[in-house]
Tab-separated table of C-alpha atoms in Angstrom:
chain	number	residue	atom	x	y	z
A	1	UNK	CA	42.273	101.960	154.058
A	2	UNK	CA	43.905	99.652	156.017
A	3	UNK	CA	44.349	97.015	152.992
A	4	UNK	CA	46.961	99.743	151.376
A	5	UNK	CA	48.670	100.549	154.065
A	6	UNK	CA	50.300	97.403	154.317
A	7	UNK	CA	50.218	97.112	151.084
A	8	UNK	CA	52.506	100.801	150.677
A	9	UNK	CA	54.190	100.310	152.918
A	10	UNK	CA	55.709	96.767	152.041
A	11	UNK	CA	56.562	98.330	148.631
A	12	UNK	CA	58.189	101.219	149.940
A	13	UNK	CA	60.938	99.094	151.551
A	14	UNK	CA	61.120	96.411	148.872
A	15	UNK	CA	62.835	96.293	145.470
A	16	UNK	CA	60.769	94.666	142.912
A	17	UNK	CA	62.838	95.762	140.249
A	18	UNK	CA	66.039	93.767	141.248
A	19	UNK	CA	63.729	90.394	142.113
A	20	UNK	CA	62.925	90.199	138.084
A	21	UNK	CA	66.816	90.476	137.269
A	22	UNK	CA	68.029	87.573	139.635
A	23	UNK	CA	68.073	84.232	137.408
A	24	UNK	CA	64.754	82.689	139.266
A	25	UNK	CA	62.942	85.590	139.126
A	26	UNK	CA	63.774	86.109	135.121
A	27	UNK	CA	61.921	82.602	135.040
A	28	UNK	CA	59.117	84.314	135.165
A	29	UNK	CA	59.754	87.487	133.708
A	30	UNK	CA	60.796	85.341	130.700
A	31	UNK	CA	57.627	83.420	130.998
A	32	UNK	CA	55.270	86.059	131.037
A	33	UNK	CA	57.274	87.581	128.121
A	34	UNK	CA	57.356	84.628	125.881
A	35	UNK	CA	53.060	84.390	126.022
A	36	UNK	CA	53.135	88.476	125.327
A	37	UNK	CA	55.130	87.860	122.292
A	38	UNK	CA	53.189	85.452	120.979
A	39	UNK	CA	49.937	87.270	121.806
A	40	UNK	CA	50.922	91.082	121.051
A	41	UNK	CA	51.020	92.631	117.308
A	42	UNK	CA	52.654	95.860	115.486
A	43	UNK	CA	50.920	99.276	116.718
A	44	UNK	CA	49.492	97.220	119.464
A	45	UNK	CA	48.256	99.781	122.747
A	46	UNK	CA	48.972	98.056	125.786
A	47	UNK	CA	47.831	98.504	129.349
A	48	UNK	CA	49.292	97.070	132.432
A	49	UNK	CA	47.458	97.812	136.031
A	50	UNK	CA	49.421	97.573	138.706
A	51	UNK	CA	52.817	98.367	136.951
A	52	UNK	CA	55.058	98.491	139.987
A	53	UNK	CA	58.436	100.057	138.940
A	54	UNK	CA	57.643	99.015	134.916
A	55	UNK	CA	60.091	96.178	133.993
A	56	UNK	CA	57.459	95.119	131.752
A	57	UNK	CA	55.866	98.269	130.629
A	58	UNK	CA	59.322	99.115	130.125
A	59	UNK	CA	59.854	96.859	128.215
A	60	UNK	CA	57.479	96.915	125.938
A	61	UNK	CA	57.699	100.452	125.163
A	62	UNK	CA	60.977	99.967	124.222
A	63	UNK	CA	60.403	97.522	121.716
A	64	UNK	CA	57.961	100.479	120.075
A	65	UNK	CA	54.857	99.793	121.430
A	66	UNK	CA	52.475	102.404	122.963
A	67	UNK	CA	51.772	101.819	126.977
A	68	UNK	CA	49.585	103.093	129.453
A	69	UNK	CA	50.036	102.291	133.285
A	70	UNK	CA	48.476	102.507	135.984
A	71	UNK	CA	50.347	101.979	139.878
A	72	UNK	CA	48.761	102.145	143.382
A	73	UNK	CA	52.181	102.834	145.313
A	74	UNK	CA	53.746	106.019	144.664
A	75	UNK	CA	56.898	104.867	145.158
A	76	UNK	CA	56.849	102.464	142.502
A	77	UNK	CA	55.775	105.310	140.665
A	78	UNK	CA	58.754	107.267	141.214
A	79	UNK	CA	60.894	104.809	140.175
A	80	UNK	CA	59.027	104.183	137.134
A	81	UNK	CA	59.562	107.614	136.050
A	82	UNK	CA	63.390	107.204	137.050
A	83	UNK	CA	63.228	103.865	134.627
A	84	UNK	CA	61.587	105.923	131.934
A	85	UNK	CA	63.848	106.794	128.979
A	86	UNK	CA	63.736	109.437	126.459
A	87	UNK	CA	61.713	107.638	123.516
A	88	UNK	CA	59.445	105.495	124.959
A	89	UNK	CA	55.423	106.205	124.516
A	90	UNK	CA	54.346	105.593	127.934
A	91	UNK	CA	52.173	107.126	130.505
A	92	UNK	CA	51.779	106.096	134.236
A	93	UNK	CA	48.913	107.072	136.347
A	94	UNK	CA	48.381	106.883	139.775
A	95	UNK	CA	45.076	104.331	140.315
A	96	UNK	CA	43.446	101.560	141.923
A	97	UNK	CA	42.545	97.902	139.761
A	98	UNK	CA	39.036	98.119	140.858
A	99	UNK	CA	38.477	101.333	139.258
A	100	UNK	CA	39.770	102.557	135.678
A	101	UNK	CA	36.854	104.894	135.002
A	102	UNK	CA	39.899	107.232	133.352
A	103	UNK	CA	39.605	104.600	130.812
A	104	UNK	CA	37.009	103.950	127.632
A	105	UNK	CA	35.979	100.711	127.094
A	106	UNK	CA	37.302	98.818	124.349
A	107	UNK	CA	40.460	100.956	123.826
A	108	UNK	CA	43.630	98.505	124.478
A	109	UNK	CA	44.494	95.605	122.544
A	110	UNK	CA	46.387	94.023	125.466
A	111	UNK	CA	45.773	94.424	129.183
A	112	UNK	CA	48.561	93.151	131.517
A	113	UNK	CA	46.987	92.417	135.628
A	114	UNK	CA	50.103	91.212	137.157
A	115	UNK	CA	49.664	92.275	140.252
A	116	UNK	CA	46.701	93.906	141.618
A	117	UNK	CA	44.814	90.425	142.079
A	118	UNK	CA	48.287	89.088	144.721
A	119	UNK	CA	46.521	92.046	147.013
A	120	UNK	CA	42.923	92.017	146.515
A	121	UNK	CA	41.296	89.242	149.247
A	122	UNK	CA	37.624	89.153	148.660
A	123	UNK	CA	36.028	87.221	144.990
A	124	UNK	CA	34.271	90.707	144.598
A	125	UNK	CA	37.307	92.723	144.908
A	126	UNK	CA	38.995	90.121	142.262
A	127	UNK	CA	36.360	90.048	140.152
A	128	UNK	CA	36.007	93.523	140.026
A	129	UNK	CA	39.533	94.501	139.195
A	130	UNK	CA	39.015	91.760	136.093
A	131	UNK	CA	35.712	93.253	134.801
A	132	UNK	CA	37.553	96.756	134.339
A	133	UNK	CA	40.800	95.225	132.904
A	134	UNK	CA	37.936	93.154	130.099
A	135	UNK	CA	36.353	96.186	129.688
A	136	UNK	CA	38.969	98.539	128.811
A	137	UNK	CA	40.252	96.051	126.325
A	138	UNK	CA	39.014	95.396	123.074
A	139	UNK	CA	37.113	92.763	121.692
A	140	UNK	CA	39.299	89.988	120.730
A	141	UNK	CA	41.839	92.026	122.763
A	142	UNK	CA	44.135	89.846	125.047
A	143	UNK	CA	44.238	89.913	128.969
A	144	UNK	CA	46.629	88.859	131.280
A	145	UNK	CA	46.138	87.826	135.325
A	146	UNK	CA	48.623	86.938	137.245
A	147	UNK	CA	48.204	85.145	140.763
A	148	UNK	CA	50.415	83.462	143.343
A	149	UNK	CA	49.723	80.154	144.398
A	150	UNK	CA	49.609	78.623	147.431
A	151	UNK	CA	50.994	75.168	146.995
A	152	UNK	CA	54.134	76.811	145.508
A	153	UNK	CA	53.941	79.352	148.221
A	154	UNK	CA	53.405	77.171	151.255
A	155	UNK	CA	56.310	74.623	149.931
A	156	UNK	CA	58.805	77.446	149.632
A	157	UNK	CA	57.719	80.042	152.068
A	158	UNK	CA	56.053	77.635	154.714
A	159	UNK	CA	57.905	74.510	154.676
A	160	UNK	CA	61.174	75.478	153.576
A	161	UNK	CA	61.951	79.144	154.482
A	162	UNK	CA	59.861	79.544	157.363
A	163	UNK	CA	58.674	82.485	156.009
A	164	UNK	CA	55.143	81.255	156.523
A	165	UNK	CA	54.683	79.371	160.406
A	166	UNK	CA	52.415	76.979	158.498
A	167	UNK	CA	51.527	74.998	162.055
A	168	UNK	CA	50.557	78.984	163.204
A	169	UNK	CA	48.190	79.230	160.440
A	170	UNK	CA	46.515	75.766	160.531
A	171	UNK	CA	46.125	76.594	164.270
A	172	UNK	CA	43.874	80.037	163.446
A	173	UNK	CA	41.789	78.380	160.495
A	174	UNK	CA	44.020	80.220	157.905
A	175	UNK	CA	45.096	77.003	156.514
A	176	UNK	CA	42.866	73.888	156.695
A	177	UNK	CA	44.394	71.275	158.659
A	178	UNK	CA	42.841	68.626	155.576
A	179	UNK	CA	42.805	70.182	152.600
A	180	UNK	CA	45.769	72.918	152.836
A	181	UNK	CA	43.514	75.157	151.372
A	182	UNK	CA	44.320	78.880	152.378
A	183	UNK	CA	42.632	81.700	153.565
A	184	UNK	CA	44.408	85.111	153.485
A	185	UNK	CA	43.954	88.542	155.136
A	186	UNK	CA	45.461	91.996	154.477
A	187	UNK	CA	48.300	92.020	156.613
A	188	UNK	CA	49.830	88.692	155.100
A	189	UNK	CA	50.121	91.143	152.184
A	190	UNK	CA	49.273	88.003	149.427
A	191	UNK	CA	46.044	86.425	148.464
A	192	UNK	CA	47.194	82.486	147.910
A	193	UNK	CA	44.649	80.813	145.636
A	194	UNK	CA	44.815	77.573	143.653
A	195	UNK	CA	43.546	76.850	139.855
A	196	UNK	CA	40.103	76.168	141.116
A	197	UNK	CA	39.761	79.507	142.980
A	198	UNK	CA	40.697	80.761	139.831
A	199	UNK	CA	38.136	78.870	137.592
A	200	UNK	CA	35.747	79.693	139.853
A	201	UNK	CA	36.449	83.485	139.704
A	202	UNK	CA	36.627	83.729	135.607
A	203	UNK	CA	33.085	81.352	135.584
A	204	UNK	CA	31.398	84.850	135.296
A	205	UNK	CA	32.957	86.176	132.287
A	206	UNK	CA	32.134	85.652	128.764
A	207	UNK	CA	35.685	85.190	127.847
A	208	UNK	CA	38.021	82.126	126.291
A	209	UNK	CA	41.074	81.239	128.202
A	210	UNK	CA	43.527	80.754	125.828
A	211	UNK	CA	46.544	79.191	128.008
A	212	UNK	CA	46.781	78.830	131.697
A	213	UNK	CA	50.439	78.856	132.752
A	214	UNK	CA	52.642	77.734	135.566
A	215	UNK	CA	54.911	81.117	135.287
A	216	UNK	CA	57.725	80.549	137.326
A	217	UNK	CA	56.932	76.680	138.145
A	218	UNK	CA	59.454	75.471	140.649
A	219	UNK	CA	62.161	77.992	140.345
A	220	UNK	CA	61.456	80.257	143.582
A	221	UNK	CA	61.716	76.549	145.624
A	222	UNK	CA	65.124	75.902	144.030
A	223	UNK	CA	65.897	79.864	143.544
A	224	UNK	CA	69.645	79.228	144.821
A	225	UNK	CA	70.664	76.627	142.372
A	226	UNK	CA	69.061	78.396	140.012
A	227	UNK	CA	71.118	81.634	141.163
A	228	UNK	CA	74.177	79.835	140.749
A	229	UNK	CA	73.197	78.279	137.282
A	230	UNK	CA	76.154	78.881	134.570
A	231	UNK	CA	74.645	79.971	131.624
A	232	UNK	CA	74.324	77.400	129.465
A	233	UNK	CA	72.472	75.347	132.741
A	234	UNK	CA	69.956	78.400	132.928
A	235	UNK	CA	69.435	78.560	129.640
A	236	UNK	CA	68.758	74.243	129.548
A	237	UNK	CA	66.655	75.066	132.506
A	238	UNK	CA	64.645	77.550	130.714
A	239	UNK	CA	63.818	75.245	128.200
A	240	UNK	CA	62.475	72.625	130.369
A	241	UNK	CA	60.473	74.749	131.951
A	242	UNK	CA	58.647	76.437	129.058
A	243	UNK	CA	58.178	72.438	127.602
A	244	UNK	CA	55.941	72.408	130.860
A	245	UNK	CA	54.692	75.167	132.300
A	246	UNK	CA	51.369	74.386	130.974
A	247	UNK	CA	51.409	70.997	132.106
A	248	UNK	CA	48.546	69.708	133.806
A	249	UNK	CA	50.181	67.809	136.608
A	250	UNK	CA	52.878	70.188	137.416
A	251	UNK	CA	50.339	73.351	137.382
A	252	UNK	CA	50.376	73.550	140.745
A	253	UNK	CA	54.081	73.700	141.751
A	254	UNK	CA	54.344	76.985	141.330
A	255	UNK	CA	54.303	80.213	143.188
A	256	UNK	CA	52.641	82.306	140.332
A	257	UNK	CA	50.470	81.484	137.558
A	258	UNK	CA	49.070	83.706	135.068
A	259	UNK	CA	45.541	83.119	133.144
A	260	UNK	CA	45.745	84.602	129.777
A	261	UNK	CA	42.153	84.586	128.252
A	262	UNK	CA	40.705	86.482	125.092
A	263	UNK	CA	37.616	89.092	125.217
């Protein structure tokens, strides 16, 4: 399938590890953290699809709870299993979002999606990768998706970096010329969606969002004075940003957002 290709083969020559250890990307790792914590309980089982190279199964199975993953890209895989240390209770299989039939329903207290749903670039797809990760997961359970965003995406990316030829895009119909609203396809490797794309997606489940959270908010824009942040400024900076991540008029100035909802 065409979709994974690209999708394999932009993992195989990227390092996802080290992007979560440099100070804008531990914005978000920090983020995501901070809701898990408050969220996750003693003796908790915890599944995260689309693991990539663990730094938060990882993490959590070092802190004593049980994890299962699950990873599309073998590579990641690999270094997963490299990560992996001697008393962690982890597993990692080798699967696809859309289908966790290995699975039971009901058997995880947590399920982390903070990836697949970047990669997956039609509402059925989406939807169906979030209708396995509900029903593996308890009721009451907790469920994390993360997205990427395309305001956040097209200021940093587009406008800034050049990453992204925004006039390009506007000129195929990828990007309205009015509304900025995006349209991706496989080989620009990420979906970009706003909170309304995402409403619209979760209107089908019988679920209660319980925060919905600018994750790294503006630090991927600003990433090199946040780099070069001493610590006490990083640590100030962190503070802000958790004070309003979840505010309404900054939620989208961000390049990822997770929705964290309860079965």
């Amino acid at each position: 399938m065409k979709t994974n290709k690209y999708l394999i083969d932009f993992y195989n020559n990227y390092d996802e590890d080290s992007r979560l250890r440099l100070k804008h990307g531990l914005v978000e790792f920090f983020t995501t953290m901070r809701y898990i914590e408050k969220y996750i309980k003693p003796n908790d089982h915890v599944l995260e699809v689309g693991a990539g190279t663990g730094r938060y199964s990882h993490t959590l199975a070092r802190q004593g709870y049980t994890v299962d993953a699950v990873e599309l890209v073998e590579h990641n895989i690999e270094i997963f299993n490299q990560n992996t240390q001697s008393d962690e209770d982890i597993t990692i299989t080798q699967g696809n979002a859309k289908d966790l039939s290995i699975f039971p329903d009901n058997k995880y207290d947590m399920t982390l999606l903070l990836g697949p749903l970047y990669h997956l670039y039609s509402i059925e797809d989406k939807q169906q990768a979030l209708r396995e990760a509900i029903r593996v997961t308890k009721q009451g359970g907790v469920i994390f998706a993360a997205y990427v965003i395309s305001d956040g995406c097209l200021l940093d990316e587009g406008f800034k970096r050049s990453n992204i030829n925004v006039a390009e895009y506007v000129e195929k119909g990828l990007i309205d010329s009015l509304t900025f609203d995006t349209k991706s396809e496989s080989k620009d490797l990420f979906e970009l969606v706003c909170k309304e794309d995402i409403d619209n997606l979760m209107s089908i489940f019988p679920v209660t969002r319980l925060h919905y959270v600018a994750s790294d908010g503006c630090a991927l824009f600003m990433r090199e004075a946040v780099d070069t942040m001493d610590n006490d400024t990083f640590e100030l900076y962190l503070k802000y940003h958790f004070a309003t991540c979840e505010r309404e008029d900054l939620l989208g100035v961000t390049s990822h957002a997770i929705d964290i909802f309860r079965k």
